[in-house]
Amino acid sequence: MVSSGSVAADRPRRWVVGWTGASGAVYGVKLCKELLAAGIEVHLVVSDAGWRVLKEELGWDAARRKEALAEGLGLDESSALKFYPFGDIGAAIASGSFLCEGMVVVPCSMGTLSAIAHGSADNLLTRSADVALKEGRPLLLVPRETPLHAIHLENMLKLARLGVRIVPAMPAFYHGPQTLEDAVDFVVGKVLDGMNVPHRLFRRWGETHDNI
């Protein structure tokens, strides 16, 4: 069930997830589905531009946000997803006292990446990322932009030097993808690897198809 506000304290694993206005909304949706299926509590915040992309790329009704999330993610009353408004800077995930394993932003726009790199925390998404940095928790960013200019690259280098894991949305082909879903699964699988979440989304190098 989609809800907002405080969260249960009895979950063994919880991650903060951000969706932004970069192309590739499907990556964020697939990641959340995988995390929920693995029994991991997801605390989700979506930027206004992110909702625009969800509408344009996936046909989600951005005017009915909670309903769109429930339908798009296949949520029910037992689903461990908590949704927070983008402007709710006083939400639980804006505080370092909120315990979680870390945060991932997927897809991550260059604007959001720049804000995080420069400590700008004027909305819940960038504030949550700032919290991850100050608390020394894992922070993963999945940028989706091409081509990249020097400012993009400098911002990514700055964050990488701070320990942020940069996981560009770059599908591979050694595993023999046959569909668009296969390509998406590879990128999401690499993100899950960085989060230390087991998965079987793609065939790893050296594995046979029977190993999947």
CSV table of N, CA, C and O in Angstrom, one decimal, residues 38-161:
chain,number,residue,atom,x,y,z
A,38,ALA,N,12.0,-8.6,-3.0
A,38,ALA,CA,13.0,-9.2,-2.1
A,38,ALA,C,12.7,-8.9,-0.6
A,38,ALA,O,13.5,-9.2,0.2
A,39,GLY,N,11.6,-8.2,-0.3
A,39,GLY,CA,11.2,-8.0,1.0
A,39,GLY,C,11.9,-6.8,1.6
A,39,GLY,O,12.0,-6.6,2.9
A,40,ILE,N,12.4,-5.9,0.8
A,40,ILE,CA,13.1,-4.7,1.2
A,40,ILE,C,12.2,-3.5,1.2
A,40,ILE,O,11.5,-3.3,0.3
A,41,GLU,N,12.2,-2.8,2.3
A,41,GLU,CA,11.3,-1.6,2.5
A,41,GLU,C,11.9,-0.5,1.6
A,41,GLU,O,13.0,-0.1,1.7
A,42,VAL,N,11.0,0.1,0.8
A,42,VAL,CA,11.4,1.2,-0.1
A,42,VAL,C,10.7,2.5,0.3
A,42,VAL,O,9.5,2.6,0.6
A,43,HIS,N,11.6,3.5,0.5
A,43,HIS,CA,11.1,4.9,0.8
A,43,HIS,C,11.4,5.7,-0.4
A,43,HIS,O,12.5,6.1,-0.7
A,44,LEU,N,10.3,6.1,-1.1
A,44,LEU,CA,10.4,6.7,-2.4
A,44,LEU,C,10.0,8.1,-2.5
A,44,LEU,O,9.1,8.6,-1.9
A,45,VAL,N,10.9,8.9,-3.2
A,45,VAL,CA,10.6,10.3,-3.5
A,45,VAL,C,10.8,10.6,-4.9
A,45,VAL,O,11.8,10.1,-5.5
A,46,VAL,N,9.9,11.2,-5.6
A,46,VAL,CA,9.9,11.5,-7.0
A,46,VAL,C,9.9,13.0,-7.3
A,46,VAL,O,9.0,13.7,-6.8
A,47,SER,N,10.8,13.5,-8.1
A,47,SER,CA,10.8,14.9,-8.4
A,47,SER,C,9.6,15.2,-9.3
A,47,SER,O,9.0,14.3,-10.0
A,48,ASP,N,9.3,16.5,-9.4
A,48,ASP,CA,8.2,16.9,-10.3
A,48,ASP,C,8.6,16.5,-11.8
A,48,ASP,O,7.7,16.1,-12.6
A,49,ALA,N,9.8,16.8,-12.2
A,49,ALA,CA,10.3,16.4,-13.5
A,49,ALA,C,10.2,14.9,-13.7
A,49,ALA,O,9.9,14.4,-14.8
A,50,GLY,N,10.4,14.1,-12.6
A,50,GLY,CA,10.3,12.7,-12.7
A,50,GLY,C,8.9,12.2,-13.0
A,50,GLY,O,8.7,11.3,-13.8
A,51,TRP,N,7.9,12.9,-12.4
A,51,TRP,CA,6.5,12.6,-12.8
A,51,TRP,C,6.2,12.9,-14.2
A,51,TRP,O,5.5,12.2,-14.9
A,52,ARG,N,6.8,13.9,-14.8
A,52,ARG,CA,6.6,14.3,-16.2
A,52,ARG,C,7.2,13.1,-17.1
A,52,ARG,O,6.5,12.8,-18.1
A,53,VAL,N,8.3,12.6,-16.7
A,53,VAL,CA,8.9,11.5,-17.5
A,53,VAL,C,8.1,10.3,-17.4
A,53,VAL,O,7.9,9.5,-18.3
A,54,LEU,N,7.6,10.0,-16.2
A,54,LEU,CA,6.7,8.8,-16.0
A,54,LEU,C,5.5,8.9,-16.9
A,54,LEU,O,5.0,7.9,-17.4
A,55,LYS,N,5.0,10.1,-17.0
A,55,LYS,CA,3.8,10.3,-17.9
A,55,LYS,C,4.2,10.1,-19.4
A,55,LYS,O,3.5,9.4,-20.1
A,56,GLU,N,5.3,10.7,-19.8
A,56,GLU,CA,5.7,10.7,-21.2
A,56,GLU,C,6.2,9.3,-21.6
A,56,GLU,O,5.9,8.9,-22.7
A,57,GLU,N,6.9,8.6,-20.7
A,57,GLU,CA,7.6,7.4,-21.2
A,57,GLU,C,6.7,6.1,-20.8
A,57,GLU,O,6.7,5.1,-21.6
A,58,LEU,N,5.9,6.2,-19.7
A,58,LEU,CA,5.2,5.0,-19.3
A,58,LEU,C,3.7,5.2,-19.2
A,58,LEU,O,3.0,4.3,-19.0
A,59,GLY,N,3.3,6.4,-19.5
A,59,GLY,CA,1.8,6.7,-19.6
A,59,GLY,C,1.2,6.8,-18.2
A,59,GLY,O,-0.1,6.7,-18.1
A,60,TRP,N,2.0,7.0,-17.2
A,60,TRP,CA,1.4,7.1,-15.8
A,60,TRP,C,0.6,8.4,-15.7
A,60,TRP,O,1.0,9.5,-16.2
A,61,ASP,N,-0.5,8.4,-14.9
A,61,ASP,CA,-1.3,9.5,-14.6
A,61,ASP,C,-0.7,10.3,-13.5
A,61,ASP,O,-0.9,10.0,-12.3
A,62,ALA,N,0.1,11.4,-13.8
A,62,ALA,CA,0.8,12.2,-12.8
A,62,ALA,C,-0.1,13.0,-11.9
A,62,ALA,O,0.3,13.5,-10.9
A,63,ALA,N,-1.4,13.1,-12.3
A,63,ALA,CA,-2.3,13.9,-11.5
A,63,ALA,C,-2.9,13.0,-10.4
A,63,ALA,O,-3.5,13.5,-9.4
A,64,ARG,N,-2.7,11.7,-10.5
A,64,ARG,CA,-3.2,10.8,-9.4
A,64,ARG,C,-1.9,10.0,-9.0
A,64,ARG,O,-1.8,8.8,-9.3
A,65,ARG,N,-1.1,10.6,-8.2
A,65,ARG,CA,0.2,10.1,-8.0
A,65,ARG,C,0.2,8.8,-7.1
A,65,ARG,O,0.9,7.8,-7.5
A,66,LYS,N,-0.5,8.7,-6.0
A,66,LYS,CA,-0.5,7.5,-5.3
A,66,LYS,C,-1.2,6.4,-6.0
A,66,LYS,O,-0.7,5.2,-6.0
A,67,GLU,N,-2.2,6.7,-6.7
A,67,GLU,CA,-2.9,5.7,-7.5
A,67,GLU,C,-2.0,5.2,-8.6
A,67,GLU,O,-2.0,4.0,-8.9
A,68,ALA,N,-1.3,6.1,-9.3
A,68,ALA,CA,-0.4,5.7,-10.4
A,68,ALA,C,0.7,4.8,-9.8
A,68,ALA,O,1.1,3.8,-10.5
A,69,LEU,N,1.3,5.1,-8.7
A,69,LEU,CA,2.3,4.3,-8.1
A,69,LEU,C,1.7,2.9,-7.8
A,69,LEU,O,2.4,1.9,-8.1
A,70,ALA,N,0.6,2.8,-7.2
A,70,ALA,CA,0.0,1.5,-6.8
A,70,ALA,C,-0.2,0.7,-8.1
A,70,ALA,O,0.0,-0.5,-8.1
A,71,GLU,N,-0.7,1.3,-9.2
A,71,GLU,CA,-1.0,0.6,-10.4
A,71,GLU,C,0.3,0.2,-11.1
A,71,GLU,O,0.5,-0.9,-11.6
A,72,GLY,N,1.2,1.2,-11.2
A,72,GLY,CA,2.5,0.9,-12.0
A,72,GLY,C,3.4,0.0,-11.3
A,72,GLY,O,4.1,-0.7,-12.0
A,73,LEU,N,3.4,-0.1,-10.0
A,73,LEU,CA,4.3,-1.0,-9.2
A,73,LEU,C,3.6,-2.2,-8.8
A,73,LEU,O,4.2,-3.1,-8.2
A,74,GLY,N,2.3,-2.3,-9.0
A,74,GLY,CA,1.5,-3.5,-8.6
A,74,GLY,C,1.4,-3.7,-7.1
A,74,GLY,O,1.6,-4.8,-6.6
A,75,LEU,N,1.2,-2.6,-6.4
A,75,LEU,CA,1.2,-2.6,-5.0
A,75,LEU,C,-0.1,-3.1,-4.4
A,75,LEU,O,-1.2,-3.0,-5.0
A,76,ASP,N,0.0,-3.7,-3.2
A,76,ASP,CA,-1.2,-4.0,-2.5
A,76,ASP,C,-1.0,-3.7,-1.0
A,76,ASP,O,-0.1,-3.0,-0.7
A,77,GLU,N,-1.9,-4.1,-0.2
A,77,GLU,CA,-1.9,-3.7,1.2
A,77,GLU,C,-0.6,-4.1,2.0
A,77,GLU,O,-0.2,-3.5,3.0
A,78,SER,N,0.0,-5.2,1.5
A,78,SER,CA,1.2,-5.7,2.1
A,78,SER,C,2.5,-5.1,1.6
A,78,SER,O,3.5,-5.4,2.1
A,79,SER,N,2.4,-4.3,0.6
A,79,SER,CA,3.6,-3.8,0.0
A,79,SER,C,4.4,-2.8,0.9
A,79,SER,O,3.7,-1.9,1.5
A,80,ALA,N,5.7,-3.0,1.0
A,80,ALA,CA,6.5,-2.2,1.9
A,80,ALA,C,7.1,-1.0,1.2
A,80,ALA,O,8.3,-0.8,1.2
A,81,LEU,N,6.2,-0.1,0.7
A,81,LEU,CA,6.6,1.1,0.0
A,81,LEU,C,6.0,2.3,0.7
A,81,LEU,O,4.8,2.3,0.9
A,82,LYS,N,6.9,3.3,1.0
A,82,LYS,CA,6.4,4.5,1.6
A,82,LYS,C,6.7,5.6,0.7
A,82,LYS,O,7.9,5.8,0.2
A,83,PHE,N,5.8,6.4,0.3
A,83,PHE,CA,5.9,7.5,-0.7
A,83,PHE,C,5.9,8.9,0.0
A,83,PHE,O,5.0,9.1,0.8
A,84,TYR,N,6.8,9.7,-0.3
A,84,TYR,CA,6.9,11.0,0.3
A,84,TYR,C,6.8,12.1,-0.8
A,84,TYR,O,7.5,12.0,-1.8
A,85,PRO,N,6.1,13.2,-0.5
A,85,PRO,CA,6.0,14.3,-1.5
A,85,PRO,C,7.4,15.0,-1.6
A,85,PRO,O,8.2,15.1,-0.7
A,86,PHE,N,7.7,15.4,-2.8
A,86,PHE,CA,9.0,16.0,-3.2
A,86,PHE,C,9.3,17.2,-2.4
A,86,PHE,O,10.5,17.4,-2.0
A,87,GLY,N,8.4,18.0,-2.0
A,87,GLY,CA,8.6,19.2,-1.2
A,87,GLY,C,8.6,19.0,0.3
A,87,GLY,O,8.8,20.0,1.0
A,88,ASP,N,8.4,17.8,0.8
A,88,ASP,CA,8.2,17.6,2.2
A,88,ASP,C,9.6,17.5,2.8
A,88,ASP,O,10.1,16.4,3.2
A,89,ILE,N,10.2,18.6,3.0
A,89,ILE,CA,11.6,18.6,3.5
A,89,ILE,C,11.7,18.2,5.0
A,89,ILE,O,12.8,17.9,5.5
A,90,GLY,N,10.6,18.1,5.7
A,90,GLY,CA,10.6,17.6,7.0
A,90,GLY,C,10.2,16.2,7.2
A,90,GLY,O,10.0,15.7,8.3
A,91,ALA,N,10.2,15.4,6.1
A,91,ALA,CA,9.8,14.0,6.1
A,91,ALA,C,10.9,13.2,6.9
A,91,ALA,O,12.1,13.7,7.1
A,92,ALA,N,10.6,12.0,7.3
A,92,ALA,CA,11.5,11.2,8.1
A,92,ALA,C,12.9,11.0,7.4
A,92,ALA,O,13.9,11.1,8.0
A,93,ILE,N,12.8,10.8,6.0
A,93,ILE,CA,14.1,10.5,5.3
A,93,ILE,C,15.0,11.7,5.2
A,93,ILE,O,16.1,11.5,4.7
A,94,ALA,N,14.5,12.9,5.6
A,94,ALA,CA,15.3,14.1,5.6
A,94,ALA,C,16.3,14.2,6.8
A,94,ALA,O,17.1,15.1,6.8
A,95,SER,N,16.1,13.2,7.7
A,95,SER,CA,16.9,13.3,8.9
A,95,SER,C,17.9,12.2,9.0
A,95,SER,O,17.7,11.0,8.6
A,96,GLY,N,19.1,12.5,9.5
A,96,GLY,CA,20.1,11.5,9.7
A,96,GLY,C,19.7,10.4,10.7
A,96,GLY,O,20.3,9.4,10.8
A,97,SER,N,18.7,10.7,11.6
A,97,SER,CA,18.3,9.8,12.6
A,97,SER,C,17.4,8.7,12.0
A,97,SER,O,17.1,7.7,12.6
A,98,PHE,N,17.0,8.9,10.7
A,98,PHE,CA,16.3,7.8,10.0
A,98,PHE,C,17.2,6.8,9.6
A,98,PHE,O,18.1,7.0,8.7
A,99,LEU,N,17.1,5.6,10.1
A,99,LEU,CA,18.1,4.5,9.8
A,99,LEU,C,17.7,3.8,8.5
A,99,LEU,O,16.5,3.3,8.4
A,100,CYS,N,18.6,3.6,7.6
A,100,CYS,CA,18.4,2.9,6.4
A,100,CYS,C,19.8,2.4,5.9
A,100,CYS,O,20.8,2.9,6.4
A,101,GLU,N,19.8,1.6,4.9
A,101,GLU,CA,21.1,1.1,4.4
A,101,GLU,C,21.7,2.1,3.4
A,101,GLU,O,22.9,2.0,3.3
A,102,GLY,N,21.0,2.9,2.8
A,102,GLY,CA,21.5,3.9,1.9
A,102,GLY,C,20.5,4.4,1.0
A,102,GLY,O,19.3,4.3,1.2
A,103,MET,N,20.9,5.1,-0.1
A,103,MET,CA,20.0,5.7,-1.1
A,103,MET,C,20.5,5.5,-2.5
A,103,MET,O,21.7,5.4,-2.7
A,104,VAL,N,19.5,5.3,-3.4
A,104,VAL,CA,19.9,5.2,-4.8
A,104,VAL,C,18.9,6.2,-5.6
A,104,VAL,O,17.7,6.3,-5.3
A,105,VAL,N,19.5,6.9,-6.5
A,105,VAL,CA,18.7,7.8,-7.4
A,105,VAL,C,18.8,7.2,-8.8
A,105,VAL,O,19.9,7.2,-9.4
A,106,VAL,N,17.6,6.8,-9.3
A,106,VAL,CA,17.6,6.1,-10.6
A,106,VAL,C,16.2,6.4,-11.3
A,106,VAL,O,15.2,6.0,-10.7
A,107,PRO,N,16.2,7.0,-12.5
A,107,PRO,CA,17.4,7.6,-13.1
A,107,PRO,C,17.8,8.9,-12.4
A,107,PRO,O,16.9,9.5,-11.8
A,108,CYS,N,19.0,9.3,-12.6
A,108,CYS,CA,19.5,10.6,-12.0
A,108,CYS,C,19.8,11.6,-13.1
A,108,CYS,O,20.6,11.4,-13.9
A,109,SER,N,19.1,12.7,-13.0
A,109,SER,CA,19.3,13.8,-14.0
A,109,SER,C,20.6,14.5,-13.7
A,109,SER,O,21.1,14.4,-12.6
A,110,MET,N,21.1,15.2,-14.7
A,110,MET,CA,22.3,16.0,-14.4
A,110,MET,C,22.1,17.1,-13.5
A,110,MET,O,23.0,17.5,-12.7
A,111,GLY,N,20.8,17.6,-13.5
A,111,GLY,CA,20.5,18.7,-12.5
A,111,GLY,C,20.6,18.2,-11.1
A,111,GLY,O,21.1,18.9,-10.2
A,112,THR,N,20.0,17.0,-10.8
A,112,THR,CA,20.0,16.4,-9.5
A,112,THR,C,21.4,16.1,-9.1
A,112,THR,O,21.9,16.3,-8.0
A,113,LEU,N,22.2,15.5,-10.0
A,113,LEU,CA,23.6,15.1,-9.8
A,113,LEU,C,24.4,16.4,-9.4
A,113,LEU,O,25.2,16.3,-8.4
A,114,SER,N,24.2,17.4,-10.1
A,114,SER,CA,24.9,18.7,-9.8
A,114,SER,C,24.5,19.2,-8.4
A,114,SER,O,25.4,19.6,-7.6
A,115,ALA,N,23.2,19.2,-8.1
A,115,ALA,CA,22.8,19.7,-6.8
A,115,ALA,C,23.4,18.8,-5.7
A,115,ALA,O,23.9,19.4,-4.6
A,116,ILE,N,23.5,17.5,-5.8
A,116,ILE,CA,24.1,16.7,-4.8
A,116,ILE,C,25.6,17.0,-4.7
A,116,ILE,O,26.1,17.1,-3.6
A,117,ALA,N,26.2,17.2,-5.8
A,117,ALA,CA,27.7,17.4,-5.8
A,117,ALA,C,28.0,18.7,-5.1
A,117,ALA,O,29.1,18.9,-4.6
A,118,HIS,N,27.1,19.7,-5.2
A,118,HIS,CA,27.4,21.0,-4.6
A,118,HIS,C,26.6,21.3,-3.3
A,118,HIS,O,26.6,22.4,-2.8
A,119,GLY,N,26.1,20.2,-2.7
A,119,GLY,CA,25.5,20.3,-1.4
A,119,GLY,C,24.2,21.1,-1.4
A,119,GLY,O,23.8,21.6,-0.3
A,120,SER,N,23.5,21.2,-2.5
A,120,SER,CA,22.2,21.9,-2.5
A,120,SER,C,21.1,21.0,-2.1
A,120,SER,O,20.9,20.0,-2.8
A,121,ALA,N,20.5,21.3,-1.0
A,121,ALA,CA,19.5,20.3,-0.5
A,121,ALA,C,18.2,21.0,-0.2
A,121,ALA,O,17.6,21.0,0.9
A,122,ASP,N,17.6,21.6,-1.3
A,122,ASP,CA,16.4,22.4,-1.1
A,122,ASP,C,15.1,21.6,-1.4
A,122,ASP,O,14.0,22.2,-1.5
A,123,ASN,N,15.2,20.3,-1.6
A,123,ASN,CA,14.0,19.5,-1.8
A,123,ASN,C,14.3,18.2,-1.1
A,123,ASN,O,15.4,17.9,-0.7
A,124,LEU,N,13.3,17.3,-0.9
A,124,LEU,CA,13.4,16.1,-0.1
A,124,LEU,C,14.4,15.1,-0.8
A,124,LEU,O,15.2,14.5,-0.1
A,125,LEU,N,14.4,15.1,-2.1
A,125,LEU,CA,15.3,14.1,-2.8
A,125,LEU,C,16.8,14.5,-2.6
A,125,LEU,O,17.6,13.7,-2.1
A,126,THR,N,17.1,15.8,-2.8
A,126,THR,CA,18.5,16.1,-2.7
A,126,THR,C,18.9,16.2,-1.2
A,126,THR,O,20.1,15.9,-0.9
A,127,ARG,N,18.0,16.5,-0.3
A,127,ARG,CA,18.3,16.5,1.1
A,127,ARG,C,18.6,15.1,1.6
A,127,ARG,O,19.5,14.9,2.3
A,128,SER,N,17.8,14.1,1.1
A,128,SER,CA,18.0,12.7,1.5
A,128,SER,C,19.4,12.2,1.0
A,128,SER,O,20.1,11.5,1.7
A,129,ALA,N,19.8,12.7,-0.2
A,129,ALA,CA,21.1,12.3,-0.7
A,129,ALA,C,22.2,13.0,0.1
A,129,ALA,O,23.2,12.3,0.4
A,130,ASP,N,21.9,14.2,0.5
A,130,ASP,CA,22.9,14.9,1.4
A,130,ASP,C,23.0,14.2,2.7
A,130,ASP,O,24.1,14.1,3.3
A,131,VAL,N,21.9,13.7,3.2
A,131,VAL,CA,22.0,12.9,4.5
A,131,VAL,C,22.8,11.7,4.3
A,131,VAL,O,23.6,11.3,5.2
A,132,ALA,N,22.6,11.0,3.2
A,132,ALA,CA,23.4,9.7,3.0
A,132,ALA,C,24.9,10.1,3.0
A,132,ALA,O,25.7,9.3,3.6
A,133,LEU,N,25.3,11.2,2.4
A,133,LEU,CA,26.7,11.6,2.4
A,133,LEU,C,27.2,11.9,3.8
A,133,LEU,O,28.3,11.5,4.2
A,134,LYS,N,26.4,12.7,4.5
A,134,LYS,CA,26.9,13.2,5.8
A,134,LYS,C,26.9,12.1,6.8
A,134,LYS,O,27.8,12.1,7.8
A,135,GLU,N,26.1,11.0,6.6
A,135,GLU,CA,26.0,9.9,7.6
A,135,GLU,C,27.0,8.8,7.1
A,135,GLU,O,27.1,7.8,7.8
A,136,GLY,N,27.6,9.0,6.0
A,136,GLY,CA,28.6,7.9,5.5
A,136,GLY,C,27.9,6.7,5.0
A,136,GLY,O,28.4,5.6,5.1
A,137,ARG,N,26.6,6.8,4.5
A,137,ARG,CA,25.9,5.7,4.0
A,137,ARG,C,26.1,5.5,2.5
A,137,ARG,O,26.4,6.5,1.8
A,138,PRO,N,25.9,4.3,2.0
A,138,PRO,CA,26.0,4.2,0.5
A,138,PRO,C,25.1,5.1,-0.3
A,138,PRO,O,23.9,5.2,0.1
A,139,LEU,N,25.6,5.7,-1.3
A,139,LEU,CA,24.8,6.5,-2.2
A,139,LEU,C,25.1,6.1,-3.6
A,139,LEU,O,26.3,6.2,-4.0
A,140,LEU,N,24.1,5.7,-4.4
A,140,LEU,CA,24.3,5.2,-5.7
A,140,LEU,C,23.5,6.2,-6.7
A,140,LEU,O,22.3,6.4,-6.4
A,141,LEU,N,24.1,6.6,-7.7
A,141,LEU,CA,23.5,7.5,-8.7
A,141,LEU,C,23.5,6.8,-10.1
A,141,LEU,O,24.6,6.3,-10.4
A,142,VAL,N,22.4,6.8,-10.8
A,142,VAL,CA,22.3,6.2,-12.1
A,142,VAL,C,22.0,7.3,-13.1
A,142,VAL,O,20.9,7.5,-13.5
A,143,PRO,N,23.1,8.0,-13.6
A,143,PRO,CA,22.9,9.0,-14.6
A,143,PRO,C,22.5,8.5,-15.9
A,143,PRO,O,22.9,7.4,-16.3
A,144,ARG,N,21.6,9.2,-16.6
A,144,ARG,CA,21.2,8.8,-18.0
A,144,ARG,C,21.2,10.1,-18.8
A,144,ARG,O,20.2,10.8,-18.9
A,145,GLU,N,22.3,10.3,-19.4
A,145,GLU,CA,22.5,11.5,-20.3
A,145,GLU,C,23.6,11.2,-21.3
A,145,GLU,O,24.5,10.4,-21.0
A,146,THR,N,23.5,11.7,-22.5
A,146,THR,CA,24.5,11.6,-23.5
A,146,THR,C,24.3,12.6,-24.6
A,146,THR,O,23.1,12.9,-25.0
A,147,PRO,N,25.3,13.2,-25.1
A,147,PRO,CA,26.7,13.1,-24.6
A,147,PRO,C,26.9,13.8,-23.3
A,147,PRO,O,26.0,14.6,-22.9
A,148,LEU,N,28.1,13.6,-22.7
A,148,LEU,CA,28.4,14.3,-21.4
A,148,LEU,C,29.4,15.4,-21.7
A,148,LEU,O,30.4,15.2,-22.4
A,149,HIS,N,29.2,16.6,-21.1
A,149,HIS,CA,30.2,17.6,-21.2
A,149,HIS,C,31.0,17.7,-19.9
A,149,HIS,O,30.8,16.9,-19.0
A,150,ALA,N,32.0,18.6,-19.9
A,150,ALA,CA,33.0,18.6,-18.9
A,150,ALA,C,32.4,18.8,-17.5
A,150,ALA,O,32.8,18.3,-16.5
A,151,ILE,N,31.3,19.7,-17.4
A,151,ILE,CA,30.7,19.9,-16.1
A,151,ILE,C,30.1,18.6,-15.5
A,151,ILE,O,30.2,18.3,-14.4
A,152,HIS,N,29.4,17.9,-16.4
A,152,HIS,CA,28.8,16.6,-16.0
A,152,HIS,C,29.9,15.7,-15.4
A,152,HIS,O,29.8,15.1,-14.4
A,153,LEU,N,31.0,15.6,-16.2
A,153,LEU,CA,32.1,14.7,-15.8
A,153,LEU,C,32.7,15.1,-14.5
A,153,LEU,O,33.1,14.3,-13.7
A,154,GLU,N,32.9,16.4,-14.4
A,154,GLU,CA,33.6,16.9,-13.2
A,154,GLU,C,32.7,16.7,-11.9
A,154,GLU,O,33.2,16.3,-10.9
A,155,ASN,N,31.4,16.8,-12.1
A,155,ASN,CA,30.5,16.6,-11.0
A,155,ASN,C,30.5,15.1,-10.6
A,155,ASN,O,30.5,14.8,-9.4
A,156,MET,N,30.5,14.2,-11.6
A,156,MET,CA,30.6,12.8,-11.3
A,156,MET,C,31.9,12.4,-10.6
A,156,MET,O,31.9,11.6,-9.7
A,157,LEU,N,33.0,13.0,-11.1
A,157,LEU,CA,34.3,12.7,-10.5
A,157,LEU,C,34.3,13.2,-9.0
A,157,LEU,O,34.8,12.5,-8.2
A,158,LYS,N,33.8,14.4,-8.8
A,158,LYS,CA,33.7,14.9,-7.4
A,158,LYS,C,33.0,14.0,-6.5
A,158,LYS,O,33.5,13.7,-5.4
A,159,LEU,N,31.8,13.5,-6.9
A,159,LEU,CA,31.0,12.6,-6.1
A,159,LEU,C,31.7,11.2,-6.0
A,159,LEU,O,31.7,10.6,-4.9
A,160,ALA,N,32.3,10.7,-7.0
A,160,ALA,CA,33.0,9.4,-6.9
A,160,ALA,C,34.2,9.5,-5.9
A,160,ALA,O,34.4,8.6,-5.2
A,161,ARG,N,34.8,10.6,-5.9
A,161,ARG,CA,35.9,10.8,-4.9
A,161,ARG,C,35.4,10.9,-3.4
A,161,ARG,O,36.1,10.6,-2.5
